[in-house]
PDB file of C-alpha atoms in Angstrom:
ATOM      1  CA  UNK C 138      48.191  89.986 103.040  1.00 48.00           C
ATOM      2  CA  UNK C 139      50.153  90.858 106.181  1.00 48.00           C
ATOM      3  CA  UNK C 140      51.550  87.334 106.273  1.00 51.00           C
ATOM      4  CA  UNK C 141      52.646  87.653 102.631  1.00 42.00           C
ATOM      5  CA  UNK C 142      54.433  90.968 103.353  1.00 38.00           C
ATOM      6  CA  UNK C 143      56.208  89.395 106.333  1.00 42.00           C
ATOM      7  CA  UNK C 144      57.382  86.465 104.201  1.00 43.00           C
ATOM      8  CA  UNK C 145      58.622  88.814 101.469  1.00 40.00           C
ATOM      9  CA  UNK C 146      60.466  90.934 104.038  1.00 43.00           C
ATOM     10  CA  UNK C 147      62.157  87.849 105.521  1.00 40.00           C
ATOM     11  CA  UNK C 148      63.088  86.622 102.041  1.00 42.00           C
ATOM     12  CA  UNK C 149      64.618  90.021 101.200  1.00 42.00           C
ATOM     13  CA  UNK C 150      66.651  89.937 104.419  1.00 39.00           C
ATOM     14  CA  UNK C 151      67.830  86.388 103.727  1.00 41.00           C
ATOM     15  CA  UNK C 152      68.937  87.308 100.217  1.00 39.00           C
ATOM     16  CA  UNK C 153      70.732  90.427 101.411  1.00 42.00           C
ATOM     17  CA  UNK C 154      72.585  88.760 104.287  1.00 42.00           C
ATOM     18  CA  UNK C 155      75.850  87.018 103.633  1.00 41.00           C
ATOM     19  CA  UNK C 156      75.865  87.342  99.866  1.00 38.00           C
ATOM     20  CA  UNK C 157      77.947  90.483  99.553  1.00 37.00           C
ATOM     21  CA  UNK C 158      81.730  90.104  99.531  1.00 39.00           C
ATOM     22  CA  UNK C 159      83.374  90.763 102.864  1.00 38.00           C
ATOM     23  CA  UNK C 160      85.752  93.640 103.154  1.00 44.00           C
ATOM     24  CA  UNK C 161      89.183  92.468 104.274  1.00 48.00           C
ATOM     25  CA  UNK C 162      90.724  94.677 106.916  1.00 60.00           C
ATOM     26  CA  UNK C 163      94.107  95.848 105.700  1.00 56.00           C
ATOM     27  CA  UNK C 164      96.259  96.136 108.794  1.00 67.00           C
ATOM     28  CA  UNK C 165      99.848  97.209 108.416  1.00 80.00           C
ATOM     29  CA  UNK C 166     101.841  98.847 105.682  1.00 90.00           C
ATOM     30  CA  UNK C 167     100.061  99.569 102.380  1.00 95.00           C
ATOM     31  CA  UNK C 168     101.980 100.228  99.160  1.00 96.00           C
ATOM     32  CA  UNK C 169      99.864 101.892  96.486  1.00 96.00           C
ATOM     33  CA  UNK C 170     100.276 100.710  92.879  1.00 96.00           C
ATOM     34  CA  UNK C 171      99.182 103.513  90.538  1.00 96.00           C
ATOM     35  CA  UNK C 172      99.096 104.043  86.779  1.00 96.00           C
ATOM     36  CA  UNK C 173     102.146 106.295  87.213  1.00 95.00           C
ATOM     37  CA  UNK C 174     104.122 103.540  88.967  1.00 95.00           C
ATOM     38  CA  UNK C 175     103.225 101.085  86.199  1.00 95.00           C
ATOM     39  CA  UNK C 176     104.456 103.555  83.578  1.00 95.00           C
ATOM     40  CA  UNK C 177     107.516 105.173  85.141  1.00 95.00           C
ATOM     41  CA  UNK C 178     108.323 102.906  88.077  1.00 95.00           C
ATOM     42  CA  UNK C 179     108.541 104.045  91.644  1.00 95.00           C
ATOM     43  CA  UNK C 180     110.367 103.652  94.926  1.00 96.00           C
ATOM     44  CA  UNK C 181     109.413 103.096  98.527  1.00 96.00           C
ATOM     45  CA  UNK C 182     111.291 102.217 101.712  1.00 96.00           C
ATOM     46  CA  UNK C 183     110.397  99.438 104.108  1.00 96.00           C
ATOM     47  CA  UNK C 184     112.034  99.711 107.525  1.00 96.00           C
ATOM     48  CA  UNK C 185     112.558  96.655 109.700  1.00 96.00           C
ATOM     49  CA  UNK C 186     114.071  98.757 112.474  1.00 96.00           C
ATOM     50  CA  UNK C 187     116.573  97.328 114.940  1.00 96.00           C
ATOM     51  CA  UNK C 188     117.209  93.586 114.682  1.00 96.00           C
ATOM     52  CA  UNK C 189     119.415  91.277 116.672  1.00 95.00           C
ATOM     53  CA  UNK C 190     122.272  89.581 114.838  1.00 92.00           C
ATOM     54  CA  UNK C 191     121.003  86.342 113.306  1.00 94.00           C
ATOM     55  CA  UNK C 192     117.345  87.345 113.583  1.00 96.00           C
ATOM     56  CA  UNK C 193     114.970  86.575 110.712  1.00 96.00           C
ATOM     57  CA  UNK C 194     112.313  89.296 110.525  1.00 96.00           C
ATOM     58  CA  UNK C 195     109.022  89.070 108.613  1.00 96.00           C
ATOM     59  CA  UNK C 196     106.772  91.932 107.510  1.00 95.00           C
ATOM     60  CA  UNK C 197     103.408  91.567 105.831  1.00 96.00           C
ATOM     61  CA  UNK C 198     102.659  94.348 103.374  1.00 96.00           C
ATOM     62  CA  UNK C 199      99.589  95.145 101.312  1.00 97.00           C
ATOM     63  CA  UNK C 200      99.889  95.928  97.605  1.00 96.00           C
ATOM     64  CA  UNK C 201      96.854  98.093  96.857  1.00 97.00           C
ATOM     65  CA  UNK C 202      95.893  98.404  93.205  1.00 97.00           C
ATOM     66  CA  UNK C 203      95.009 102.064  92.711  1.00 97.00           C
ATOM     67  CA  UNK C 204      95.620 101.770  88.954  1.00 96.00           C
ATOM     68  CA  UNK C 205      92.935 101.690  86.274  1.00 96.00           C
ATOM     69  CA  UNK C 206      93.662  98.094  85.248  1.00 95.00           C
ATOM     70  CA  UNK C 207      94.453  94.783  86.985  1.00 96.00           C
ATOM     71  CA  UNK C 208      98.006  94.411  88.320  1.00 96.00           C
ATOM     72  CA  UNK C 209      99.966  91.269  89.159  1.00 96.00           C
ATOM     73  CA  UNK C 210     103.399  90.700  90.636  1.00 97.00           C
ATOM     74  CA  UNK C 211     105.331  88.855  87.918  1.00 97.00           C
ATOM     75  CA  UNK C 212     108.721  88.482  89.613  1.00 97.00           C
ATOM     76  CA  UNK C 213     111.309  90.229  91.738  1.00 97.00           C
ATOM     77  CA  UNK C 214     115.071  90.740  91.816  1.00 97.00           C
ATOM     78  CA  UNK C 215     117.042  91.368  94.966  1.00 96.00           C
ATOM     79  CA  UNK C 216     120.399  92.950  95.660  1.00 95.00           C
ATOM     80  CA  UNK C 217     121.145  90.452  98.420  1.00 92.00           C
ATOM     81  CA  UNK C 218     120.129  86.905  99.287  1.00 93.00           C
ATOM     82  CA  UNK C 219     119.077  88.160 102.722  1.00 95.00           C
ATOM     83  CA  UNK C 220     115.704  89.430 101.429  1.00 96.00           C
ATOM     84  CA  UNK C 221     112.853  87.369 100.017  1.00 97.00           C
ATOM     85  CA  UNK C 222     109.347  88.219  98.842  1.00 97.00           C
ATOM     86  CA  UNK C 223     106.469  85.760  98.963  1.00 97.00           C
ATOM     87  CA  UNK C 224     103.563  86.727  96.717  1.00 96.00           C
ATOM     88  CA  UNK C 225     100.531  85.404  94.900  1.00 94.00           C
ATOM     89  CA  UNK C 226     100.883  85.939  91.146  1.00 93.00           C
ATOM     90  CA  UNK C 227      97.115  86.250  90.640  1.00 96.00           C
ATOM     91  CA  UNK C 228      95.991  89.654  89.293  1.00 96.00           C
ATOM     92  CA  UNK C 229      94.833  92.282  91.757  1.00 97.00           C
ATOM     93  CA  UNK C 230      91.677  94.005  90.497  1.00 97.00           C
ATOM     94  CA  UNK C 231      91.492  97.821  90.537  1.00 96.00           C
ATOM     95  CA  UNK C 232      90.463  98.952  94.009  1.00 96.00           C
ATOM     96  CA  UNK C 233      91.518  95.659  95.595  1.00 97.00           C
ATOM     97  CA  UNK C 234      94.658  94.714  97.535  1.00 97.00           C
ATOM     98  CA  UNK C 235      96.738  91.615  98.162  1.00 96.00           C
ATOM     99  CA  UNK C 236      99.098  90.810 100.992  1.00 96.00           C
ATOM    100  CA  UNK C 237     102.742  89.912 100.354  1.00 97.00           C
ATOM    101  CA  UNK C 238     105.379  88.763 102.837  1.00 97.00           C
ATOM    102  CA  UNK C 239     108.827  90.373 102.984  1.00 97.00           C
ATOM    103  CA  UNK C 240     111.544  88.547 104.931  1.00 97.00           C
ATOM    104  CA  UNK C 241     114.919  89.910 106.043  1.00 97.00           C
ATOM    105  CA  UNK C 242     117.536  87.409 107.258  1.00 96.00           C
ATOM    106  CA  UNK C 243     120.133  89.271 109.330  1.00 95.00           C
ATOM    107  CA  UNK C 244     122.563  86.343 109.610  1.00 95.00           C
ATOM    108  CA  UNK C 245     126.016  87.555 108.599  1.00 93.00           C
ATOM    109  CA  UNK C 246     124.953  91.221 108.574  1.00 94.00           C
ATOM    110  CA  UNK C 247     126.137  93.965 110.957  1.00 95.00           C
ATOM    111  CA  UNK C 248     125.285  97.641 111.361  1.00 97.00           C
ATOM    112  CA  UNK C 249     122.948  99.677 109.200  1.00 97.00           C
ATOM    113  CA  UNK C 250     121.809  97.789 106.082  1.00 97.00           C
ATOM    114  CA  UNK C 251     120.094  99.077 102.952  1.00 97.00           C
ATOM    115  CA  UNK C 252     119.059  96.481 100.377  1.00 97.00           C
ATOM    116  CA  UNK C 253     117.082  96.855  97.143  1.00 97.00           C
ATOM    117  CA  UNK C 254     114.228  94.715  95.867  1.00 96.00           C
ATOM    118  CA  UNK C 255     112.906  95.347  92.324  1.00 98.00           C
ATOM    119  CA  UNK C 256     109.339  94.111  91.860  1.00 97.00           C
ATOM    120  CA  UNK C 257     108.280  93.535  88.252  1.00 97.00           C
ATOM    121  CA  UNK C 258     104.566  94.116  87.738  1.00 96.00           C
ATOM    122  CA  UNK C 259     102.798  92.394  84.837  1.00 94.00           C
ATOM    123  CA  UNK C 260     101.959  95.075  82.281  1.00 83.00           C
ATOM    124  CA  UNK C 261     104.267  97.581  83.941  1.00 90.00           C
ATOM    125  CA  UNK C 262     107.031  99.286  81.988  1.00 93.00           C
ATOM    126  CA  UNK C 263     109.382  99.839  84.953  1.00 95.00           C
ATOM    127  CA  UNK C 264     109.764  97.976  88.260  1.00 96.00           C
ATOM    128  CA  UNK C 265     108.746  99.158  91.693  1.00 97.00           C
ATOM    129  CA  UNK C 266     111.938  99.415  93.748  1.00 98.00           C
ATOM    130  CA  UNK C 267     111.645  98.736  97.455  1.00 97.00           C
ATOM    131  CA  UNK C 268     114.531  99.773  99.661  1.00 97.00           C
ATOM    132  CA  UNK C 269     114.758  97.466 102.659  1.00 97.00           C
ATOM    133  CA  UNK C 270     116.381  99.043 105.695  1.00 97.00           C
ATOM    134  CA  UNK C 271     117.488  97.438 108.985  1.00 97.00           C
ATOM    135  CA  UNK C 272     119.893  98.199 111.814  1.00 97.00           C
ATOM    136  CA  UNK C 273     121.598  94.975 112.966  1.00 96.00           C
ATOM    137  CA  UNK C 274     123.002  94.898 116.500  1.00 93.00           C
TER     138      UNK C 274
END
């Protein structure tokens, strides 16, 4: 009987270990996507800080789905060719997050820069507008 209980306990531990999804640590900037942003749009500012002339800077951001339904990045429009957004178009489940990569190419830019990036979300009525700010020396 004791041996049977020990075997059952080990089996329960084996089943419980490694089968649950791992939580991904979200380091860095998190942008929350809410039902309100999907309906009315929203804005946020991403600051690259001070960059040297000709420097190409990369930031990794998290898009956290705090809405009640899945959200996916469908496309984006930019005010300048100096900004790009790399993203996975797969839907982000409610409560989950996905990392995107924002790049700012400072070649040809001088002084304080403010660029706009409109992110179209699948199922959203208005885009999320990101202002991209950098000071080029």
